[in-house]
Short mmCIF file of C-alpha atoms and ligand atoms in Angstrom, two decimals:
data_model
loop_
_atom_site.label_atom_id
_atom_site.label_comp_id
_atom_site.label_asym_id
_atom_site.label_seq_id
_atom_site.Cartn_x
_atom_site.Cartn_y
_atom_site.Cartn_z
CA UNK H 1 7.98 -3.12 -22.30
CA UNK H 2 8.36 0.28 -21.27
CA UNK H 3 9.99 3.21 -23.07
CA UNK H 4 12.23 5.11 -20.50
CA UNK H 5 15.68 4.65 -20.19
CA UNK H 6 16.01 4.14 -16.33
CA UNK H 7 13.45 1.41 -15.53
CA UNK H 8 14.35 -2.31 -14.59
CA UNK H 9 13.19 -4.19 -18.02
CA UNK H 10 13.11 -7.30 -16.49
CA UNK H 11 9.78 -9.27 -16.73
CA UNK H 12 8.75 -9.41 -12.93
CA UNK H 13 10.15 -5.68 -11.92
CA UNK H 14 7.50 -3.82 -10.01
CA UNK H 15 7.02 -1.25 -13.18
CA UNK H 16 6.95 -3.74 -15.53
CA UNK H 17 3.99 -5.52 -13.92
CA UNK H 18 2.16 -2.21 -13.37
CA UNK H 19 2.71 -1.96 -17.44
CA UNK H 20 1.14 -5.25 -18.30
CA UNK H 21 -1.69 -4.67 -16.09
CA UNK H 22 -2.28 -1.12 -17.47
CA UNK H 23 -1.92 -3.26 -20.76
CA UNK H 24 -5.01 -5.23 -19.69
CA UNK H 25 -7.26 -2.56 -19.32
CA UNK H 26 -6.90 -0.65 -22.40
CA UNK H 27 -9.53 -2.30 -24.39
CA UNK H 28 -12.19 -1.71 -21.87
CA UNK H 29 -11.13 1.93 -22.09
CA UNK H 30 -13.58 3.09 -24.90
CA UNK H 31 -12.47 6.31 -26.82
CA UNK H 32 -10.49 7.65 -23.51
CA UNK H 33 -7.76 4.83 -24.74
CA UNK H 34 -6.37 7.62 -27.14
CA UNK H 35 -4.85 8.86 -23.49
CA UNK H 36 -3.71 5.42 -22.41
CA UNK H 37 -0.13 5.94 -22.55
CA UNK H 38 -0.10 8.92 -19.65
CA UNK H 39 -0.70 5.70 -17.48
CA UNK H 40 2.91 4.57 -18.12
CA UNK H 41 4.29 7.56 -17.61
CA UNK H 42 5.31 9.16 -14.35
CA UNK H 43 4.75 13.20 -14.36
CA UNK H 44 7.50 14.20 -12.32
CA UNK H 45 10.98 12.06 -10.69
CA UNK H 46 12.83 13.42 -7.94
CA UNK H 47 16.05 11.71 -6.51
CA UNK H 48 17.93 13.03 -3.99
CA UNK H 49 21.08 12.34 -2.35
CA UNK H 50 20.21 12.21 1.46
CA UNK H 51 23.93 12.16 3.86
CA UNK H 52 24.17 12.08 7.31
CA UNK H 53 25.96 12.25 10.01
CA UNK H 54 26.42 8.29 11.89
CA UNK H 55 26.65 8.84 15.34
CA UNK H 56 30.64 7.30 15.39
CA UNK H 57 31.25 10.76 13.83
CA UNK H 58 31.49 9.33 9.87
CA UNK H 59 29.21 10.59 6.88
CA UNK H 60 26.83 7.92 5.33
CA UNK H 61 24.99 8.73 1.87
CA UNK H 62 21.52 7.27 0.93
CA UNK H 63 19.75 7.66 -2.25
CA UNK H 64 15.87 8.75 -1.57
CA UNK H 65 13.05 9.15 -3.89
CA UNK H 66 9.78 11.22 -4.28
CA UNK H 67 7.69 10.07 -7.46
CA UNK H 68 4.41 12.17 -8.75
CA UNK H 69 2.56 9.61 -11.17
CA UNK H 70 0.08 11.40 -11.87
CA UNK H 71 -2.07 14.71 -10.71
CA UNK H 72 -5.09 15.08 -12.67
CA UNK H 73 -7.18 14.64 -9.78
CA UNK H 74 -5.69 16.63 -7.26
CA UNK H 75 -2.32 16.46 -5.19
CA UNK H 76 0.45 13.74 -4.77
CA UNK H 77 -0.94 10.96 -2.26
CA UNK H 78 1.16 7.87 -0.86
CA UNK H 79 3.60 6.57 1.32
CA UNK H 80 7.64 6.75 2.02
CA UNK H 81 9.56 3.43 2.26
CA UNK H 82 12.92 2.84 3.91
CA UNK H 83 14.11 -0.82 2.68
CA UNK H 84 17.32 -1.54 1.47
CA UNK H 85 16.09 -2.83 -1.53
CA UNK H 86 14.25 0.58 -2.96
CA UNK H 87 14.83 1.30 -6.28
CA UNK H 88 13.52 4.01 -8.31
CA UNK H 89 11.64 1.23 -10.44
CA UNK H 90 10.00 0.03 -7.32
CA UNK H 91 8.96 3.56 -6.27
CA UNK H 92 7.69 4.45 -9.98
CA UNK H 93 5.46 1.65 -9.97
CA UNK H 94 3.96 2.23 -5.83
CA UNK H 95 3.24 6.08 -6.98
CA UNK H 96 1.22 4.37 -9.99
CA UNK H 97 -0.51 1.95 -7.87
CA UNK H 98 -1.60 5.21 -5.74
CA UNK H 99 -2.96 7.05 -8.77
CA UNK H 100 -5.24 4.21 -9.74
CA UNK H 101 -5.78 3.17 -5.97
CA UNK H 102 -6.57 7.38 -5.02
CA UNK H 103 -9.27 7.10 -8.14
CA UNK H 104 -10.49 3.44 -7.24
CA UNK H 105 -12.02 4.92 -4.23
CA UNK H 106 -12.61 8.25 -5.65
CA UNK H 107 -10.72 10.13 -3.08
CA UNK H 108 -9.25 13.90 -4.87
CA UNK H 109 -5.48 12.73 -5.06
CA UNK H 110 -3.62 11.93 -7.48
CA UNK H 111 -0.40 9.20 -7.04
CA UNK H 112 2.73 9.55 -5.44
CA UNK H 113 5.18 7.33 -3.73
CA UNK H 114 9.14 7.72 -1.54
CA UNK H 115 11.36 5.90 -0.74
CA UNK H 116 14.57 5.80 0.62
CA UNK H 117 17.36 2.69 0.12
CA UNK H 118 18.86 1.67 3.62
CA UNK H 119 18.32 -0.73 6.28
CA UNK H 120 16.80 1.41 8.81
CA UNK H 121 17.12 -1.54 11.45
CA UNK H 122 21.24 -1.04 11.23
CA UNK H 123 20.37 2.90 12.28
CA UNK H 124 19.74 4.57 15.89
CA UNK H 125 16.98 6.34 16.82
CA UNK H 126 18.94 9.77 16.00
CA UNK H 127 20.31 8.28 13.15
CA UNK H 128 16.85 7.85 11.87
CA UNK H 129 15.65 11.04 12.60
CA UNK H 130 18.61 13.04 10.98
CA UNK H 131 18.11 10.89 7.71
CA UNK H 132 14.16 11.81 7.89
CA UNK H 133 14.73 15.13 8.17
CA UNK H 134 17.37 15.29 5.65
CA UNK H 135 15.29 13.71 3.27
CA UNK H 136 12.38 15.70 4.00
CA UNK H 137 14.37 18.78 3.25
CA UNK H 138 15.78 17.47 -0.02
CA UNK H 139 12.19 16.29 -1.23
CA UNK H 140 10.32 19.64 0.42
CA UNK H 141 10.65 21.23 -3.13
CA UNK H 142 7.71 19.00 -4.27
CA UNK H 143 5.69 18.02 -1.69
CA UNK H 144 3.09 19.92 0.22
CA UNK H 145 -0.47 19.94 2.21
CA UNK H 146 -1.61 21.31 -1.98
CA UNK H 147 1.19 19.43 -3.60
CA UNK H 148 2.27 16.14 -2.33
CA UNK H 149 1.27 14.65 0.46
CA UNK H 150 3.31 11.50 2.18
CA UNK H 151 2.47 8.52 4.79
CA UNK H 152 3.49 5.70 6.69
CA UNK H 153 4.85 2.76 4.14
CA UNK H 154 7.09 -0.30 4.80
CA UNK H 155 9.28 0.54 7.91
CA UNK H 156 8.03 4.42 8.50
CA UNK H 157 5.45 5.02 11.15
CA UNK H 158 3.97 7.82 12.89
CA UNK H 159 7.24 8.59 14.65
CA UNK H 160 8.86 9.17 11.13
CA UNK H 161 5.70 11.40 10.12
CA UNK H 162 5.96 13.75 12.89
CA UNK H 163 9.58 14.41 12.04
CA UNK H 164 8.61 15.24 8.81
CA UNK H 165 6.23 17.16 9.62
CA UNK H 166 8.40 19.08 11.97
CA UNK H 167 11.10 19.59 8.98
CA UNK H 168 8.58 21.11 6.65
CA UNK H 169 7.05 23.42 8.80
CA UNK H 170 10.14 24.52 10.10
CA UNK H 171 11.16 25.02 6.30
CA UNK H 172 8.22 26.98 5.91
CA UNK H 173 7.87 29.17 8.88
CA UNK H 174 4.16 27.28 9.50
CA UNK H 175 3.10 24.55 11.31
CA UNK H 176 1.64 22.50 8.58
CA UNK H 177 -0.36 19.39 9.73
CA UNK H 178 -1.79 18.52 6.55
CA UNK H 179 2.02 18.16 4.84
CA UNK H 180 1.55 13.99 5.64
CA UNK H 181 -0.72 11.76 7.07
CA UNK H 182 -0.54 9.12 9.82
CA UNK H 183 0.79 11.33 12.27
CA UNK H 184 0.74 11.08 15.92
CA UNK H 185 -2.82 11.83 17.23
CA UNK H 186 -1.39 15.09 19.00
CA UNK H 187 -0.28 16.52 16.11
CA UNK H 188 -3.37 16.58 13.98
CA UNK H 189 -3.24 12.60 13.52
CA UNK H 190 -6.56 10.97 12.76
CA UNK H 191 -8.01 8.30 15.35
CA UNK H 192 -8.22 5.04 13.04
CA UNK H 193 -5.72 5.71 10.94
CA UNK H 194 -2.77 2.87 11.90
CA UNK H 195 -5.05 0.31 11.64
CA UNK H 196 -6.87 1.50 8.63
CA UNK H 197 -5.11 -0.61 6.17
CA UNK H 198 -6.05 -3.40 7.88
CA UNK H 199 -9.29 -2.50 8.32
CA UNK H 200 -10.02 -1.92 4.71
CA UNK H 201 -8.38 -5.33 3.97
CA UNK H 202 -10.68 -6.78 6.59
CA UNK H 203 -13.97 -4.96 5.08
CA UNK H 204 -12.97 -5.91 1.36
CA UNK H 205 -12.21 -9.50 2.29
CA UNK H 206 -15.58 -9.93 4.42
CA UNK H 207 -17.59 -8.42 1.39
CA UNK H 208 -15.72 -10.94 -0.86
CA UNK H 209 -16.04 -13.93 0.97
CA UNK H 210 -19.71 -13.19 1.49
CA UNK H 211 -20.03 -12.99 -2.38
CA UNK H 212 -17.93 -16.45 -2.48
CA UNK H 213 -20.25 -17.92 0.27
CA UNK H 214 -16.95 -18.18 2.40
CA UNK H 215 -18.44 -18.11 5.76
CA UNK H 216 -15.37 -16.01 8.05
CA UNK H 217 -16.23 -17.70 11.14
CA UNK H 218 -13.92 -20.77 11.31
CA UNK H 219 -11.78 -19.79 7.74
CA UNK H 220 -8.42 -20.68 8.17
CA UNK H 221 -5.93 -17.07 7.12
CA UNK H 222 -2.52 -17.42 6.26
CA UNK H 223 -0.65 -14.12 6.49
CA UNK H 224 2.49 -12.72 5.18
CA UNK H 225 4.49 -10.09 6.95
CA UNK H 226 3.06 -9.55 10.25
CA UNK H 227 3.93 -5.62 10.32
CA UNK H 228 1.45 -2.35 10.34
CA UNK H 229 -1.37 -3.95 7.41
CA UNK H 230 -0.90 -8.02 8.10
CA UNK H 231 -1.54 -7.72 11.91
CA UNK H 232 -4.23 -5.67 11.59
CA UNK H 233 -5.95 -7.45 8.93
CA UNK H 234 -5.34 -10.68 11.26
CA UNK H 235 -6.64 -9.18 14.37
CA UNK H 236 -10.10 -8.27 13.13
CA UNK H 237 -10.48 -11.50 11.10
CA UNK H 238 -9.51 -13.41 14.41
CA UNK H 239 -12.32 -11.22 16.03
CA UNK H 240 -14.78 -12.24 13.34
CA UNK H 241 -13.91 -15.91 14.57
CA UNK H 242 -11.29 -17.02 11.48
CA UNK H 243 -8.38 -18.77 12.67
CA UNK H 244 -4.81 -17.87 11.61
CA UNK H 245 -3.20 -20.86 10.80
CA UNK H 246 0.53 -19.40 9.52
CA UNK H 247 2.49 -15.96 9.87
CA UNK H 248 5.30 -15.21 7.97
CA UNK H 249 7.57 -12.30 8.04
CA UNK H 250 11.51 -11.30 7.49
CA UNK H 251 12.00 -13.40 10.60
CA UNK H 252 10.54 -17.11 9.69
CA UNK H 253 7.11 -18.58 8.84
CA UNK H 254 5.19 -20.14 12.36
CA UNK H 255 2.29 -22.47 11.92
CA UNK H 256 -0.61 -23.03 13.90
CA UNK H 257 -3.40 -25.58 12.01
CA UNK H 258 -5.42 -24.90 15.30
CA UNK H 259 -4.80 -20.91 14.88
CA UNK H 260 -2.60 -18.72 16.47
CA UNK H 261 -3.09 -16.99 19.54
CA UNK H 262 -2.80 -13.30 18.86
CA UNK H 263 -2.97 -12.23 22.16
CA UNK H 264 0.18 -13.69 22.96
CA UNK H 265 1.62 -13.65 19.08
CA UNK H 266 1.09 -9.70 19.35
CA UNK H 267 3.45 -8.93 22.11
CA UNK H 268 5.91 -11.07 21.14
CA UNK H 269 6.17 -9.43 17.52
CA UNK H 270 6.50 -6.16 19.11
CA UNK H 271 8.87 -7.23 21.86
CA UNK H 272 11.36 -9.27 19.48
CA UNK H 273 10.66 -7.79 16.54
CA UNK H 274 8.96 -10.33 14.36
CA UNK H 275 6.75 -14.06 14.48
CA UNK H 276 10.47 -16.61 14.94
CA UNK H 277 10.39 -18.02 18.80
CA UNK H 278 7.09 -17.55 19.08
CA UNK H 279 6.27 -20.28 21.59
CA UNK H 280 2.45 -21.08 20.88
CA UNK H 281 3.55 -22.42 17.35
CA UNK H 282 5.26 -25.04 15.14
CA UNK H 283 8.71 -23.15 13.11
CA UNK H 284 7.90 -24.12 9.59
CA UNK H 285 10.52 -23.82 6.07
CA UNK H 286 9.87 -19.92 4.50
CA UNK H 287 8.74 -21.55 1.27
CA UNK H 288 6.22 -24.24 2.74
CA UNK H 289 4.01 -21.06 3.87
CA UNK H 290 2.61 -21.29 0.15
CA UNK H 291 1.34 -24.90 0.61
CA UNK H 292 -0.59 -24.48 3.89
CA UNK H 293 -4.06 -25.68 4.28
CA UNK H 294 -5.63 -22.20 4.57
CA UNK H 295 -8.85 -20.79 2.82
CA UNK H 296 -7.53 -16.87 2.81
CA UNK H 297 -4.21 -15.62 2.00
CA UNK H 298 -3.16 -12.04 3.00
CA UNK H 299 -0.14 -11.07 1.57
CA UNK H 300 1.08 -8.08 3.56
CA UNK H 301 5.10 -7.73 3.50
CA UNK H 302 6.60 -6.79 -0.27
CA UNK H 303 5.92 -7.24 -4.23
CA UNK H 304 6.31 -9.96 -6.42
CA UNK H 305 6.03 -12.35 -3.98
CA UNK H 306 2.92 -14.33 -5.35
CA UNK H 307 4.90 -16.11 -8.62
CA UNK H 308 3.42 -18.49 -11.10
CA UNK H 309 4.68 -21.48 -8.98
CA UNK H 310 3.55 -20.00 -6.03
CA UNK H 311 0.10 -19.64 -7.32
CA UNK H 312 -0.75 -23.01 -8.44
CA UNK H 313 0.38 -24.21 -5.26
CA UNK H 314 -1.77 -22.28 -3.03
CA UNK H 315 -4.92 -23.92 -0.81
CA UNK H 316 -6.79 -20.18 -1.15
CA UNK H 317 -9.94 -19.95 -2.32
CA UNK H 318 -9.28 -16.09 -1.85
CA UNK H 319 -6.15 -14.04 -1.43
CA UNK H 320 -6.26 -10.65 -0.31
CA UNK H 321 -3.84 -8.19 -1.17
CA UNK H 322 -2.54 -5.94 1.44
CA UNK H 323 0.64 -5.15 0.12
CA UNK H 324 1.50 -3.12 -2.93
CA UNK H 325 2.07 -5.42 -5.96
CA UNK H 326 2.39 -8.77 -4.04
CA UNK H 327 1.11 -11.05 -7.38
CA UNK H 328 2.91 -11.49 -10.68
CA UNK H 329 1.02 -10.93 -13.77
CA UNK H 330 1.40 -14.48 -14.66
CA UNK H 331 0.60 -15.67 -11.38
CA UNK H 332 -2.62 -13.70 -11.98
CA UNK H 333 -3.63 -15.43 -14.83
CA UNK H 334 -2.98 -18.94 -12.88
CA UNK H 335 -5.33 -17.93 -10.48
CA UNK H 336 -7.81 -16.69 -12.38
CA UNK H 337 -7.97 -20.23 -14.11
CA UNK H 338 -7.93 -22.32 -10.28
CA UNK H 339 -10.84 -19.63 -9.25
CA UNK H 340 -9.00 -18.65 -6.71
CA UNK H 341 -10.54 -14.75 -6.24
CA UNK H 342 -8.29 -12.32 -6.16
CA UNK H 343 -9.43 -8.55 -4.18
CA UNK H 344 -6.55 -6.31 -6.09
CA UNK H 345 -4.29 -3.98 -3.78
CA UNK H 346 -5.58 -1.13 -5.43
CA UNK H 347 -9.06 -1.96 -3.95
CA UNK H 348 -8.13 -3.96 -0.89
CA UNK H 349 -5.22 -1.70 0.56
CA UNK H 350 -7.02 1.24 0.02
CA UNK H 351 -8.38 1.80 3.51
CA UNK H 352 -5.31 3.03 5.08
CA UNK H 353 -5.05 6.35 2.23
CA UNK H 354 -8.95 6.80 2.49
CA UNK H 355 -8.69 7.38 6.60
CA UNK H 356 -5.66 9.42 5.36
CA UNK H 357 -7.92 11.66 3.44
CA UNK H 358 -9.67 11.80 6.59
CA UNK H 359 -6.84 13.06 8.31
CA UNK H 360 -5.84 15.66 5.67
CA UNK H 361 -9.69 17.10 5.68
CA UNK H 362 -9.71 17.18 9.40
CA UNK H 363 -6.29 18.89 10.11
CA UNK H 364 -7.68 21.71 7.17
CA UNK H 365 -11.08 21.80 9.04
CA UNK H 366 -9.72 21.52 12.40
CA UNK H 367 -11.92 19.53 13.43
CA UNK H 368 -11.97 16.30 14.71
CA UNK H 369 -14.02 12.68 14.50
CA UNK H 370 -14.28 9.91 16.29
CA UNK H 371 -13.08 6.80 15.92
CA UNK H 372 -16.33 5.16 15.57
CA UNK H 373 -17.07 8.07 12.61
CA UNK H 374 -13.93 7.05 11.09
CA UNK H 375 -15.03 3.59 11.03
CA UNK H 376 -18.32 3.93 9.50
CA UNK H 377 -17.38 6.36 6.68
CA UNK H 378 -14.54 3.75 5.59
CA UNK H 379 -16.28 0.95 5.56
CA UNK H 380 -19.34 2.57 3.40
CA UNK H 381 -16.46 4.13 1.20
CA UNK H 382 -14.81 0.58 0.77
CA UNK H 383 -18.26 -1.50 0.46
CA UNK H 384 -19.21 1.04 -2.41
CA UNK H 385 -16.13 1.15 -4.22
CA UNK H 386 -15.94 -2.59 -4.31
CA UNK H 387 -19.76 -2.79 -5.04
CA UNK H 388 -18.77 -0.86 -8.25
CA UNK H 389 -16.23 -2.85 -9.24
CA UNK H 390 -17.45 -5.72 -8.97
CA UNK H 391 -20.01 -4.56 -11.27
CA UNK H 392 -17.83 -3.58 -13.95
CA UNK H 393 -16.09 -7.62 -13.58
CA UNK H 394 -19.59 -8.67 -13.38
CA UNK H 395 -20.31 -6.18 -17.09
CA UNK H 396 -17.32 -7.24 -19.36
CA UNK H 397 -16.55 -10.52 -17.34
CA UNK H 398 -13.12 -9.50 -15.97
CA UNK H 399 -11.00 -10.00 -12.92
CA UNK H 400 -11.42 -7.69 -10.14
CA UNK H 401 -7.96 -6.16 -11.19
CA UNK H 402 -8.64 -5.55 -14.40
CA UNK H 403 -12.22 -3.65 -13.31
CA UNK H 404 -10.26 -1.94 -10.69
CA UNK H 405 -8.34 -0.53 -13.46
CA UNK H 406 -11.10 -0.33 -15.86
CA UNK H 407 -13.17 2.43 -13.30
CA UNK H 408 -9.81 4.61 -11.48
CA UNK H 409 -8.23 5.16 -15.04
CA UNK H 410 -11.59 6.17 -16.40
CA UNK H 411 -11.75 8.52 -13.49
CA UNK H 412 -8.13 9.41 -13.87
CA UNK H 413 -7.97 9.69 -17.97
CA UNK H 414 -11.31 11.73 -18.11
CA UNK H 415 -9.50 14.61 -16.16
CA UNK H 416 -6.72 14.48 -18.48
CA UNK H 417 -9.35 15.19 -20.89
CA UNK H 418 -11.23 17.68 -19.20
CA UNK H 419 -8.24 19.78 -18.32
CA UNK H 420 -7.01 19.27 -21.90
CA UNK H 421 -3.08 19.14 -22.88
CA UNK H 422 -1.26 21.53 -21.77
CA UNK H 423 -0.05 24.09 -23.55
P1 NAD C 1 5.63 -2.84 7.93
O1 NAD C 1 7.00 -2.34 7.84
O2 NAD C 1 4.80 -2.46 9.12
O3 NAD C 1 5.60 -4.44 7.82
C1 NAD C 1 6.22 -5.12 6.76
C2 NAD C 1 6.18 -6.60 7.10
O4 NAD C 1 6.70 -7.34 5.99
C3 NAD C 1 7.02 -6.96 8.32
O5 NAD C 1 6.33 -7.92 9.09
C4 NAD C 1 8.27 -7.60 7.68
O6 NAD C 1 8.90 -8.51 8.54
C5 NAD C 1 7.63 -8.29 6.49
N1 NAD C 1 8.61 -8.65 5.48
C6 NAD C 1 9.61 -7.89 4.96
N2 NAD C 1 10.33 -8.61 4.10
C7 NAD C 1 9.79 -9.85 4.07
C8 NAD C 1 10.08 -11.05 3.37
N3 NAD C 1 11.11 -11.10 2.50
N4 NAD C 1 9.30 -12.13 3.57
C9 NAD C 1 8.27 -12.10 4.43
N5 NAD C 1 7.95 -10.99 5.13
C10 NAD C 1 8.69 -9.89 4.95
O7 NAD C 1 4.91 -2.39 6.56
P2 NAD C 1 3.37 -2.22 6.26
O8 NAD C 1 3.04 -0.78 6.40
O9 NAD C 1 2.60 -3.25 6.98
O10 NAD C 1 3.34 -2.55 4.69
C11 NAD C 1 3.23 -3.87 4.18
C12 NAD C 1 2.71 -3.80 2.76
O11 NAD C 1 1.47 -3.11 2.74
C13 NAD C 1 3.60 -3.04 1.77
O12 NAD C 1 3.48 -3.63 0.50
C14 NAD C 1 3.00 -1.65 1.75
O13 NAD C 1 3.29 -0.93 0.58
C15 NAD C 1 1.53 -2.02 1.84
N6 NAD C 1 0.65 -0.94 2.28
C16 NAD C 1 0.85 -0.32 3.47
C17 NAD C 1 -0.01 0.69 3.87
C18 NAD C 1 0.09 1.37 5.21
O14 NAD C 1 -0.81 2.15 5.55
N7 NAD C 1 1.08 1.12 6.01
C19 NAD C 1 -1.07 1.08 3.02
C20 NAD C 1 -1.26 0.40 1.82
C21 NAD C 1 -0.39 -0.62 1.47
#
């Protein structure tokens, strides 16, 4: 259980999982163990008060965050939520995931992770920009294109990054692209990069299921939350010739057993705002998505939503995890004993902050790739990554979480060796 004085202690709170599973991975540690406990730490905790003006004329307050888990490899690196259920607990654990994803694929960040609590579906457009800039303002004493750099998370797209983008520079006196990542294409934004997570989830799950013998053409995909990663991640697995049989997101769950068709599921997401009504399906109960007859399940919307009943219910033979934290610790363990394979979010999510990396080297080089280059080098970046992983489960017969773990906190704990303790 953790030491600090501020985090949820409850069993199944996003820090607390991110403890047990740092837990796990200290006996394959060697003598670097001795630094172990830097892991549950978080370097540096900023929480700022973020008001606004509502456009009736009255003065809301929102509580935002900006955690930097760890920088031994290089700058802050990770997203900004805006969900009304953000806590600072939540946030500590996403900046950890990002330290160990960043060193998973061996990109020079370290972790960091925002967040603001509010609904931003009760705000207008103005609304939302005046709280983004605000809050880009309040955090702009950490971050930076050298310090900290945010993206696109859970209801934040490239909209929200060029605002921020706009506040910094203006703070600074300099246009500074490289400040955050996913931006408009425009304004130094990298071709690839919204569908990147996606992508990666797509490239990790294809090399898994090959490994599995899970042929993709014909698989049946069950997806939940249909936003930025989970309709990506369904489009190119539809275009490799799997069917998705269910969608679920804040809206409702919609079945399909002969698979949805995303040509007409896509437009209707974006012109109602999520998968309910959609015509070309059957409106299921939210909790029967667990027991549907699928053979991949992406979760894609928030954490903790894999439990331990959950996972002895599911049909997967492999779940992919593009959100942050979607499994339980104990519902780890009961799929590890139904073989059900698991591809870790630190591994499988990672392709959205590797074509980020892309960005942030081509807005300092400005110069730009294509989309096809952007393609290539993730792919090669994720099928190595995961080729080294799955060597280390393969070497001390582990889950693919725990060797996840095993090689970015290597990478992580050996620079807070080389660089020694300071003073
Ligand atoms: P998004 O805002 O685009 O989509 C979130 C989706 O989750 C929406 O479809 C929403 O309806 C759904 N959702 C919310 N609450 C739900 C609930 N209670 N039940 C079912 N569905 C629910 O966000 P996103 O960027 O796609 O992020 C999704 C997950 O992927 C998050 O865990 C995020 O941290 C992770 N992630 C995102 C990125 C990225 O590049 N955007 C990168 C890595 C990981």
């Amino acid at each position: 259980m953790s030491t600090l004085s501020y985090v949820d202690e409850s069993a199944d709170s996003p820090w607390s999982t991110y403890l047990a599973q740092v837990d796990r991975v200290v006996p394959y540690l060697g003598p670097l163990a001795r630094w172990a406990e830097t892991l549950k730490h978080c370097k540096r905790a900023l929480i700022v008060d973020v008001p606004i003006e509502l456009d009736d004329g009255s003065v809301a307050h929102y509580e935002g965050f900006r955690v930097q888990h760890n920088l031994s490899r290089g700058p802050g690196k990770g997203g900004v939520r805006y969900h009304p259920a953000v806590t600072l607990d939540e946030v500590m654990a996403l900046a950890a995931w990002m330290s160990v994803k960043n060193a998973a694929v061996n990109l020079p960040y370290g972790g960091a992770k925002g967040g603001i609590r509010v609904d931003p579906k009760t705000l207008s457009i103005k609304e939302l920009e005046r709280l983004t800039r605000r809050y880009t303002s309040e955090i702009g004493i950490i971050i930076g294109p050298q310090q900290d750099i945010p993206a696109p998370d859970v209801n934040t797209n490239a909209q929200v990054m060029a605002w921020m983008m706009d506040t910094y520079s203006m703070n600074v006196g300099a246009t500074a692209t490289g400040v955050v990542t996913g931006k408009p294409i425009h304004l130094g934004g990298s071709l690839g990069r919204v569908k990147a997570t996606g992508r990666g989830v797509f490239v990790t799950g294809r090399e898994a299921a090959r490994r599995i013998n899970l042929e993709l053409q014909g698989a049946r995909v069950a997806v939940q939350g249909f936003g930025n990663v989970g309709s990506s991640a369904a489009e190119l697995f539809h275009g490799a010739g799997a069917k998705i049989v269910a969608a679920q997101d804040h809206t409702g769950t919609i079945v399909n057993p002969r698979g949805l068709d995303l040509a007409t599921l896509m437009p209707h997401v974006r012109d109602s705002g999520g998968v309910a009504g959609f015509a070309g399906a059957e409106r299921a109960d939210d909790e029967s998505f667990w027991d549907v007859d699928c053979d991949i399940l992406i979760p894609a919307a928030l954490e903790g939503q894999i439990t331990a009943a959950r996972a002895r219910r599911t049909k997967a033979k492999l779940v992919l995890e593009g959100a942050n934290g979607p499994t339980l610790p104990a519902a780890d363990d009961v799929l590890g004993d139904r073989g059900i394979l698991v591809v870790p979010d630190v591994i499988c999510n990672a392709g959205g902050v590797t074509v980020s990396y892309f960005e942030w080297v081509q807005d300092f080089s400005s110069f730009f790739w294509t989309e096809d280059e952007i393609n290539l080098r993730l792919d090669k970046i994720m099928v190595g990554a995961l080729r080294r992983i799955w060597d280390t489960a393969d070497q001390h017969k582990i889950s693919l979480r725990t060797a996840t773990f095993a090689v970015a906190c290597e990478r992580i704990l050996m620079a807070r060796q080389e660089r020694g303790l300071y003073p």
